[in-house]
C-alpha atoms as one frame of an Amber mdcrd trajectory, in Angstrom:
protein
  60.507 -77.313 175.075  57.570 -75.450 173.646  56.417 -74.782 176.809  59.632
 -72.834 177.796  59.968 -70.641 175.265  56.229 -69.656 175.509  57.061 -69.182
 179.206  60.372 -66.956 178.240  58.544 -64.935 175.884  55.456 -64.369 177.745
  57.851 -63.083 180.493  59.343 -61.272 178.010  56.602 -59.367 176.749  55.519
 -58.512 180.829  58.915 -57.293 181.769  58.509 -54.673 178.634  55.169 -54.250
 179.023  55.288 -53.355 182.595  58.905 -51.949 183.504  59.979 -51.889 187.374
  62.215 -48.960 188.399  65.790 -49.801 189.692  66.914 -48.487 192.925  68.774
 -45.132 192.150  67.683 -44.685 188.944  66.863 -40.739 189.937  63.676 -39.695
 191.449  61.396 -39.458 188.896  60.746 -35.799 189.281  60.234 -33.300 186.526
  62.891 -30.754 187.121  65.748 -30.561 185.021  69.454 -30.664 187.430  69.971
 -26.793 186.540  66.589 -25.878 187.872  67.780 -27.208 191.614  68.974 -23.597
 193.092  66.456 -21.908 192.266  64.128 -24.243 193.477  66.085 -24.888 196.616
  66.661 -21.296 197.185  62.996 -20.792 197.486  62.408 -23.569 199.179  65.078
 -22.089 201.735  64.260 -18.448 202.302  61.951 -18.910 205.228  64.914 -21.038
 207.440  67.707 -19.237 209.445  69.922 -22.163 208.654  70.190 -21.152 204.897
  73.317 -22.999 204.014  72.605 -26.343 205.490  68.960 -26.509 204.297  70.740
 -24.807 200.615  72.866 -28.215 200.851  70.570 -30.623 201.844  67.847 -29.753
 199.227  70.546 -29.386 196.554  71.918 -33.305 197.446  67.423 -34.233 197.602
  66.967 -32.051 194.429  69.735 -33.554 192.257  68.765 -36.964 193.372  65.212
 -36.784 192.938  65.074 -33.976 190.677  61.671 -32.489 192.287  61.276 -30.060
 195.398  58.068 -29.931 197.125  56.268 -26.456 197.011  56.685 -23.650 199.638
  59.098 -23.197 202.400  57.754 -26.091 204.589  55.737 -28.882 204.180  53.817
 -30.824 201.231  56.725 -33.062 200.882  53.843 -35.442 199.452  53.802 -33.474
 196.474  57.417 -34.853 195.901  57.583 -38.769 197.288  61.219 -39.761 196.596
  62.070 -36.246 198.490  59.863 -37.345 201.089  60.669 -40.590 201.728  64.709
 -39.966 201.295  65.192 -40.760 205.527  68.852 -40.189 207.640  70.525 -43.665
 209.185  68.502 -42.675 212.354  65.166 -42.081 210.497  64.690 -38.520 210.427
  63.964 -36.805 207.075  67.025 -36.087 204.862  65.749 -33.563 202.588  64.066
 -29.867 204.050
């Protein structure tokens, strides 16, 4: 019986010590959610499909609450962004 509490507590103390995050428990990002369109609109202004990328990055932005840098590109700045994919693959967030 000993043996299975140390066990339980030992586990214990690793599951506090070392935390695992939960599947959509937000993106980890640093943005707070009313920083989004601005973000997003800069992230936007080079695209001539404004209101689709506005929507998509909004949806990514909210989620993840992070949107990479510039108009295109360095999505690795930004991972759950990044790796956010479509049912076919493709990349869900601009």
């Amino acid at each position: 019986m000993a043996k299975i509490s140390f066990l339980f507590v030992a586990l214990l103390v690793l599951a506090v010590a070392f935390p695992v995050k939960v599947m959509g428990g937000g993106g980890g990002g640093k943005l707070k959610p009313w920083e989004c369109p601005s973000k997003c609109s800069s992230r936007c202004s080079g695209t001539q499909y404004k209101k689709a990328c506005l929507t998509y990055c909004n949806k990514c932005c909210a989620t993840c609450l992070c949107v990479p840098p510039g108009t295109y590109g360095n999505k690795g700045a930004c991972p759950c962004y990044n790796n956010w994919k479509t049912k076919e693959g493709g990349p869900k967030c601009p």
